[in-house]
Amino acid sequence: MNGGHTAMWPTRIYPLVLIALTWRLTECVAPLHTESIIKKFGQENAKPCLTPLELGVHLTKANEPQTEDDKVKMKAKRYRSLVGSLMNLACGTRPNISVAVAKLSRFLENPGEKHWDAGIKVVRYLLKPKHVGIVYDRSLGTQLKAYSDADLAGNRDVRRSVSGMMFMVCGAPVVWRSTFQKTVALSSTEAEYMALSDCVKEYI
């Protein structure tokens, strides 16, 4: 087949769709699932956001509801459903929202208004690139490449750092993860070594 021609060979793995774009390109997308999330939370006509989380915004337990009235008010909102829907997408085709979803998932038991607003912002981030997915290009080679990184004390409640890792094949991710480290790092270097150690263990 000529590499310049487009060939649509969709294979569905709910809620994902694998499409062979050309002889060397394969795309993994979830457009229907993305649109269902947008509609489910009433954001069809909202203004799209450029980033999944605002720079400098920190979600902490201090944002949790403190009064019974506030807790009742928040129970009426589908926070667990919101985070679960986004997590499904983050684990399948959208690694670019995985850090935001990981942060939101820390407050499933007692979410506050700020946590809810942050979750809706992630949904609005999905508006502009509804059909964005992961494109694998076999011409870039099938050698597995691994990357890791860490912040310092990303969890401000317990001062634990966040480790991130990504494995790539054919120029696109096949494994990605963002998790809190089990112990408190005393420096950014220590946090990055912890992240590297976890990455190497996953690679092996």
PDB file of C-alpha atoms in Angstrom:
ATOM      1  CA  MET A   1       0.000   0.000   0.000  1.00  0.00           C
ATOM      2  CA  ASN A   2       1.195   3.517  -0.792  1.00  0.00           C
ATOM      3  CA  GLY A   3       2.180   5.403   2.381  1.00  0.00           C
ATOM      4  CA  GLY A   4       0.357   8.498   1.108  1.00  0.00           C
ATOM      5  CA  HIS A   5      -3.051   6.814   1.062  1.00  0.00           C
ATOM      6  CA  THR A   6      -5.363   6.733   4.030  1.00  0.00           C
ATOM      7  CA  ALA A   7      -6.802   3.381   5.029  1.00  0.00           C
ATOM      8  CA  MET A   8      -9.514   3.086   7.659  1.00  0.00           C
ATOM      9  CA  TRP A   9      -9.320  -0.258   9.424  1.00  0.00           C
ATOM     10  CA  PRO A  10     -11.040   0.435  12.730  1.00  0.00           C
ATOM     11  CA  THR A  11     -10.760  -2.073  15.542  1.00  0.00           C
ATOM     12  CA  ARG A  12     -12.857  -1.341  18.611  1.00  0.00           C
ATOM     13  CA  ILE A  13     -11.605  -2.076  22.115  1.00  0.00           C
ATOM     14  CA  TYR A  14     -14.248  -0.285  24.168  1.00  0.00           C
ATOM     15  CA  PRO A  15     -14.081   2.639  24.556  1.00  0.00           C
ATOM     16  CA  LEU A  16     -11.027   2.849  22.267  1.00  0.00           C
ATOM     17  CA  VAL A  17     -10.778   2.691  18.492  1.00  0.00           C
ATOM     18  CA  LEU A  18      -7.603   1.621  16.698  1.00  0.00           C
ATOM     19  CA  ILE A  19      -7.362   3.007  13.164  1.00  0.00           C
ATOM     20  CA  ALA A  20      -4.699   2.187  10.576  1.00  0.00           C
ATOM     21  CA  LEU A  21      -4.166   5.581   8.943  1.00  0.00           C
ATOM     22  CA  THR A  22      -1.514   4.423   6.470  1.00  0.00           C
ATOM     23  CA  TRP A  23       0.832   1.470   6.046  1.00  0.00           C
ATOM     24  CA  ARG A  24       3.036   2.891   8.822  1.00  0.00           C
ATOM     25  CA  LEU A  25       0.661   4.919  11.015  1.00  0.00           C
ATOM     26  CA  THR A  26      -1.825   3.581  13.561  1.00  0.00           C
ATOM     27  CA  GLU A  27      -3.942   5.855  15.739  1.00  0.00           C
ATOM     28  CA  CYS A  28      -5.578   5.016  19.060  1.00  0.00           C
ATOM     29  CA  VAL A  29      -8.487   7.365  19.787  1.00  0.00           C
ATOM     30  CA  ALA A  30     -11.675   7.493  21.864  1.00  0.00           C
ATOM     31  CA  PRO A  31     -13.850  10.204  20.252  1.00  0.00           C
ATOM     32  CA  LEU A  32     -17.211   8.784  21.305  1.00  0.00           C
ATOM     33  CA  HIS A  33     -16.113   8.341  24.901  1.00  0.00           C
ATOM     34  CA  THR A  34     -14.699  11.872  24.944  1.00  0.00           C
ATOM     35  CA  GLU A  35     -17.934  13.341  23.600  1.00  0.00           C
ATOM     36  CA  SER A  36     -20.011  11.323  26.059  1.00  0.00           C
ATOM     37  CA  ILE A  37     -18.032  12.797  28.980  1.00  0.00           C
ATOM     38  CA  ILE A  38     -18.494  16.324  27.642  1.00  0.00           C
ATOM     39  CA  LYS A  39     -22.261  15.820  27.280  1.00  0.00           C
ATOM     40  CA  LYS A  40     -22.637  13.958  30.570  1.00  0.00           C
ATOM     41  CA  PHE A  41     -21.349  16.958  32.496  1.00  0.00           C
ATOM     42  CA  GLY A  42     -23.077  19.587  30.365  1.00  0.00           C
ATOM     43  CA  GLN A  43     -20.019  21.223  28.843  1.00  0.00           C
ATOM     44  CA  GLU A  44     -20.951  21.098  25.140  1.00  0.00           C
ATOM     45  CA  ASN A  45     -21.213  24.882  24.857  1.00  0.00           C
ATOM     46  CA  ALA A  46     -18.564  25.805  27.421  1.00  0.00           C
ATOM     47  CA  LYS A  47     -15.403  27.711  26.589  1.00  0.00           C
ATOM     48  CA  PRO A  48     -12.498  25.311  25.950  1.00  0.00           C
ATOM     49  CA  CYS A  49      -9.539  25.391  28.343  1.00  0.00           C
ATOM     50  CA  LEU A  50      -5.985  25.404  27.049  1.00  0.00           C
ATOM     51  CA  THR A  51      -4.568  23.274  29.889  1.00  0.00           C
ATOM     52  CA  PRO A  52      -6.053  20.498  32.064  1.00  0.00           C
ATOM     53  CA  LEU A  53      -4.968  22.303  35.256  1.00  0.00           C
ATOM     54  CA  GLU A  54      -4.196  25.945  35.892  1.00  0.00           C
ATOM     55  CA  LEU A  55      -0.567  26.702  36.614  1.00  0.00           C
ATOM     56  CA  GLY A  56      -0.001  27.294  40.308  1.00  0.00           C
ATOM     57  CA  VAL A  57      -3.306  25.783  41.446  1.00  0.00           C
ATOM     58  CA  HIS A  58      -2.833  23.338  44.319  1.00  0.00           C
ATOM     59  CA  LEU A  59      -5.598  20.952  45.363  1.00  0.00           C
ATOM     60  CA  THR A  60      -5.398  20.061  49.053  1.00  0.00           C
ATOM     61  CA  LYS A  61      -7.532  18.751  51.900  1.00  0.00           C
ATOM     62  CA  ALA A  62      -7.993  22.358  52.982  1.00  0.00           C
ATOM     63  CA  ASN A  63     -10.371  22.637  50.006  1.00  0.00           C
ATOM     64  CA  GLU A  64     -12.632  19.879  51.341  1.00  0.00           C
ATOM     65  CA  PRO A  65     -16.072  20.899  52.708  1.00  0.00           C
ATOM     66  CA  GLN A  66     -15.995  21.602  56.432  1.00  0.00           C
ATOM     67  CA  THR A  67     -19.694  21.931  57.294  1.00  0.00           C
ATOM     68  CA  GLU A  68     -22.464  19.356  56.955  1.00  0.00           C
ATOM     69  CA  ASP A  69     -24.392  21.657  54.609  1.00  0.00           C
ATOM     70  CA  ASP A  70     -21.402  21.906  52.291  1.00  0.00           C
ATOM     71  CA  LYS A  71     -20.916  18.125  52.372  1.00  0.00           C
ATOM     72  CA  VAL A  72     -24.568  17.545  51.457  1.00  0.00           C
ATOM     73  CA  LYS A  73     -24.258  20.062  48.623  1.00  0.00           C
ATOM     74  CA  MET A  74     -21.213  18.292  47.224  1.00  0.00           C
ATOM     75  CA  LYS A  75     -22.837  14.848  47.463  1.00  0.00           C
ATOM     76  CA  ALA A  76     -25.395  16.062  44.936  1.00  0.00           C
ATOM     77  CA  LYS A  77     -22.585  16.455  42.416  1.00  0.00           C
ATOM     78  CA  ARG A  78     -21.256  13.400  40.583  1.00  0.00           C
ATOM     79  CA  TYR A  79     -17.617  13.833  41.508  1.00  0.00           C
ATOM     80  CA  ARG A  80     -16.790  10.111  41.576  1.00  0.00           C
ATOM     81  CA  SER A  81     -18.422   9.653  38.194  1.00  0.00           C
ATOM     82  CA  LEU A  82     -16.516  12.655  36.843  1.00  0.00           C
ATOM     83  CA  VAL A  83     -13.135  11.373  38.008  1.00  0.00           C
ATOM     84  CA  GLY A  84     -13.906   7.803  36.930  1.00  0.00           C
ATOM     85  CA  SER A  85     -14.875   8.900  33.427  1.00  0.00           C
ATOM     86  CA  LEU A  86     -11.736  10.998  33.070  1.00  0.00           C
ATOM     87  CA  MET A  87      -9.567   8.196  34.465  1.00  0.00           C
ATOM     88  CA  ASN A  88     -10.895   5.792  31.845  1.00  0.00           C
ATOM     89  CA  LEU A  89      -9.857   8.243  29.149  1.00  0.00           C
ATOM     90  CA  ALA A  90      -6.503   9.061  30.769  1.00  0.00           C
ATOM     91  CA  CYS A  91      -5.573   5.374  30.935  1.00  0.00           C
ATOM     92  CA  GLY A  92      -6.535   4.729  27.321  1.00  0.00           C
ATOM     93  CA  THR A  93      -5.687   7.531  24.921  1.00  0.00           C
ATOM     94  CA  ARG A  94      -5.021  10.761  26.804  1.00  0.00           C
ATOM     95  CA  PRO A  95      -1.828  10.651  28.889  1.00  0.00           C
ATOM     96  CA  ASN A  96      -1.866  14.466  28.820  1.00  0.00           C
ATOM     97  CA  ILE A  97      -4.639  14.509  31.437  1.00  0.00           C
ATOM     98  CA  SER A  98      -3.274  11.721  33.653  1.00  0.00           C
ATOM     99  CA  VAL A  99      -1.525  14.024  36.145  1.00  0.00           C
ATOM    100  CA  ALA A 100      -4.663  16.128  36.579  1.00  0.00           C
ATOM    101  CA  VAL A 101      -6.805  13.021  37.052  1.00  0.00           C
ATOM    102  CA  ALA A 102      -4.347  11.577  39.584  1.00  0.00           C
ATOM    103  CA  LYS A 103      -4.637  14.759  41.637  1.00  0.00           C
ATOM    104  CA  LEU A 104      -8.435  14.762  41.438  1.00  0.00           C
ATOM    105  CA  SER A 105      -8.635  11.111  42.533  1.00  0.00           C
ATOM    106  CA  ARG A 106      -7.150  11.967  45.937  1.00  0.00           C
ATOM    107  CA  PHE A 107     -10.419  13.590  47.007  1.00  0.00           C
ATOM    108  CA  LEU A 108     -13.017  10.963  46.128  1.00  0.00           C
ATOM    109  CA  GLU A 109     -14.156  10.597  49.749  1.00  0.00           C
ATOM    110  CA  ASN A 110     -14.771  14.267  50.494  1.00  0.00           C
ATOM    111  CA  PRO A 111     -14.489  16.500  47.409  1.00  0.00           C
ATOM    112  CA  GLY A 112     -14.916  20.238  47.675  1.00  0.00           C
ATOM    113  CA  GLU A 113     -16.131  22.883  45.272  1.00  0.00           C
ATOM    114  CA  LYS A 114     -12.567  23.650  44.161  1.00  0.00           C
ATOM    115  CA  HIS A 115     -11.963  19.974  43.356  1.00  0.00           C
ATOM    116  CA  TRP A 116     -15.190  19.837  41.332  1.00  0.00           C
ATOM    117  CA  ASP A 117     -14.300  22.992  39.414  1.00  0.00           C
ATOM    118  CA  ALA A 118     -10.859  21.545  38.643  1.00  0.00           C
ATOM    119  CA  GLY A 119     -12.487  18.376  37.287  1.00  0.00           C
ATOM    120  CA  ILE A 120     -14.840  20.359  35.061  1.00  0.00           C
ATOM    121  CA  LYS A 121     -11.827  22.276  33.773  1.00  0.00           C
ATOM    122  CA  VAL A 122     -10.322  18.974  32.602  1.00  0.00           C
ATOM    123  CA  VAL A 123     -13.568  18.236  30.728  1.00  0.00           C
ATOM    124  CA  ARG A 124     -13.380  21.655  29.077  1.00  0.00           C
ATOM    125  CA  TYR A 125      -9.796  20.916  28.110  1.00  0.00           C
ATOM    126  CA  LEU A 126     -11.158  17.994  26.070  1.00  0.00           C
ATOM    127  CA  LEU A 127     -13.460  20.272  24.050  1.00  0.00           C
ATOM    128  CA  LYS A 128     -11.039  21.650  21.489  1.00  0.00           C
ATOM    129  CA  PRO A 129      -9.103  18.472  20.645  1.00  0.00           C
ATOM    130  CA  LYS A 130     -12.030  16.005  20.851  1.00  0.00           C
ATOM    131  CA  HIS A 131     -10.499  13.551  18.423  1.00  0.00           C
ATOM    132  CA  VAL A 132      -6.904  13.713  19.599  1.00  0.00           C
ATOM    133  CA  GLY A 133      -5.360  10.302  20.144  1.00  0.00           C
ATOM    134  CA  ILE A 134      -2.041   8.471  20.137  1.00  0.00           C
ATOM    135  CA  VAL A 135      -0.379   7.920  16.761  1.00  0.00           C
ATOM    136  CA  TYR A 136       2.193   5.132  16.396  1.00  0.00           C
ATOM    137  CA  ASP A 137       4.672   5.506  13.530  1.00  0.00           C
ATOM    138  CA  ARG A 138       6.503   2.286  12.695  1.00  0.00           C
ATOM    139  CA  SER A 139       9.145   4.225  10.733  1.00  0.00           C
ATOM    140  CA  LEU A 140      10.393   5.627  14.072  1.00  0.00           C
ATOM    141  CA  GLY A 141      11.409   2.157  15.209  1.00  0.00           C
ATOM    142  CA  THR A 142      10.095  -0.322  17.740  1.00  0.00           C
ATOM    143  CA  GLN A 143      12.821   0.104  20.341  1.00  0.00           C
ATOM    144  CA  LEU A 144      11.295   0.666  23.777  1.00  0.00           C
ATOM    145  CA  LYS A 145      12.330   4.007  25.291  1.00  0.00           C
ATOM    146  CA  ALA A 146      11.726   4.930  28.913  1.00  0.00           C
ATOM    147  CA  TYR A 147      11.523   8.335  30.602  1.00  0.00           C
ATOM    148  CA  SER A 148      11.051   9.330  34.233  1.00  0.00           C
ATOM    149  CA  ASP A 149      10.765  12.542  36.229  1.00  0.00           C
ATOM    150  CA  ALA A 150       9.570  13.804  39.599  1.00  0.00           C
ATOM    151  CA  ASP A 151       8.545  16.997  41.329  1.00  0.00           C
ATOM    152  CA  LEU A 152       9.337  17.870  44.933  1.00  0.00           C
ATOM    153  CA  ALA A 153       6.568  17.610  47.544  1.00  0.00           C
ATOM    154  CA  GLY A 154       3.783  17.714  44.962  1.00  0.00           C
ATOM    155  CA  ASN A 155       1.352  16.444  47.594  1.00  0.00           C
ATOM    156  CA  ARG A 156       1.251  19.417  49.922  1.00  0.00           C
ATOM    157  CA  ASP A 157      -0.827  17.600  52.522  1.00  0.00           C
ATOM    158  CA  VAL A 158       1.839  14.993  53.314  1.00  0.00           C
ATOM    159  CA  ARG A 159       4.838  16.496  51.462  1.00  0.00           C
ATOM    160  CA  ARG A 160       5.278  13.473  49.217  1.00  0.00           C
ATOM    161  CA  SER A 161       6.649  13.920  45.707  1.00  0.00           C
ATOM    162  CA  VAL A 162       5.045  12.750  42.478  1.00  0.00           C
ATOM    163  CA  SER A 163       6.850  10.268  40.218  1.00  0.00           C
ATOM    164  CA  GLY A 164       6.104  10.123  36.522  1.00  0.00           C
ATOM    165  CA  MET A 165       7.165   7.583  33.920  1.00  0.00           C
ATOM    166  CA  MET A 166       6.486   6.984  30.255  1.00  0.00           C
ATOM    167  CA  PHE A 167       7.507   4.171  27.910  1.00  0.00           C
ATOM    168  CA  MET A 168       7.415   4.856  24.186  1.00  0.00           C
ATOM    169  CA  VAL A 169       7.397   2.671  21.071  1.00  0.00           C
ATOM    170  CA  CYS A 170       7.110   3.927  17.496  1.00  0.00           C
ATOM    171  CA  GLY A 171       7.302   7.505  18.718  1.00  0.00           C
ATOM    172  CA  ALA A 172       4.264   7.305  21.011  1.00  0.00           C
ATOM    173  CA  PRO A 173       3.500   6.206  24.580  1.00  0.00           C
ATOM    174  CA  VAL A 174       2.463   2.659  25.440  1.00  0.00           C
ATOM    175  CA  VAL A 175       2.806   2.945  29.234  1.00  0.00           C
ATOM    176  CA  TRP A 176       2.426   6.072  31.363  1.00  0.00           C
ATOM    177  CA  ARG A 177       2.010   6.530  35.070  1.00  0.00           C
ATOM    178  CA  SER A 178       1.893   9.287  37.678  1.00  0.00           C
ATOM    179  CA  THR A 179       2.040   8.194  41.331  1.00  0.00           C
ATOM    180  CA  PHE A 180       2.899   9.570  44.744  1.00  0.00           C
ATOM    181  CA  GLN A 181       6.172   8.332  46.180  1.00  0.00           C
ATOM    182  CA  LYS A 182       5.952   6.136  49.277  1.00  0.00           C
ATOM    183  CA  THR A 183       8.448   8.139  51.319  1.00  0.00           C
ATOM    184  CA  VAL A 184       9.209  11.841  51.690  1.00  0.00           C
ATOM    185  CA  ALA A 185      12.147  12.971  49.544  1.00  0.00           C
ATOM    186  CA  LEU A 186      14.508  15.505  51.119  1.00  0.00           C
ATOM    187  CA  SER A 187      15.601  17.006  47.790  1.00  0.00           C
ATOM    188  CA  SER A 188      14.578  17.125  44.139  1.00  0.00           C
ATOM    189  CA  THR A 189      17.558  14.890  43.301  1.00  0.00           C
ATOM    190  CA  GLU A 190      16.386  12.237  45.747  1.00  0.00           C
ATOM    191  CA  ALA A 191      12.853  12.446  44.342  1.00  0.00           C
ATOM    192  CA  GLU A 192      14.150  11.976  40.801  1.00  0.00           C
ATOM    193  CA  TYR A 193      16.257   8.966  41.811  1.00  0.00           C
ATOM    194  CA  MET A 194      13.166   7.387  43.374  1.00  0.00           C
ATOM    195  CA  ALA A 195      11.261   7.984  40.143  1.00  0.00           C
ATOM    196  CA  LEU A 196      14.131   6.532  38.101  1.00  0.00           C
ATOM    197  CA  SER A 197      14.251   3.446  40.324  1.00  0.00           C
ATOM    198  CA  ASP A 198      10.526   2.796  39.833  1.00  0.00           C
ATOM    199  CA  CYS A 199      10.912   3.335  36.093  1.00  0.00           C
ATOM    200  CA  VAL A 200      13.773   0.833  35.821  1.00  0.00           C
ATOM    201  CA  LYS A 201      11.813  -1.785  37.791  1.00  0.00           C
ATOM    202  CA  GLU A 202       8.842  -1.320  35.476  1.00  0.00           C
ATOM    203  CA  TYR A 203      11.104  -1.541  32.417  1.00  0.00           C
ATOM    204  CA  ILE A 204      12.680  -4.792  33.589  1.00  0.00           C
TER     205      ILE A 204
END
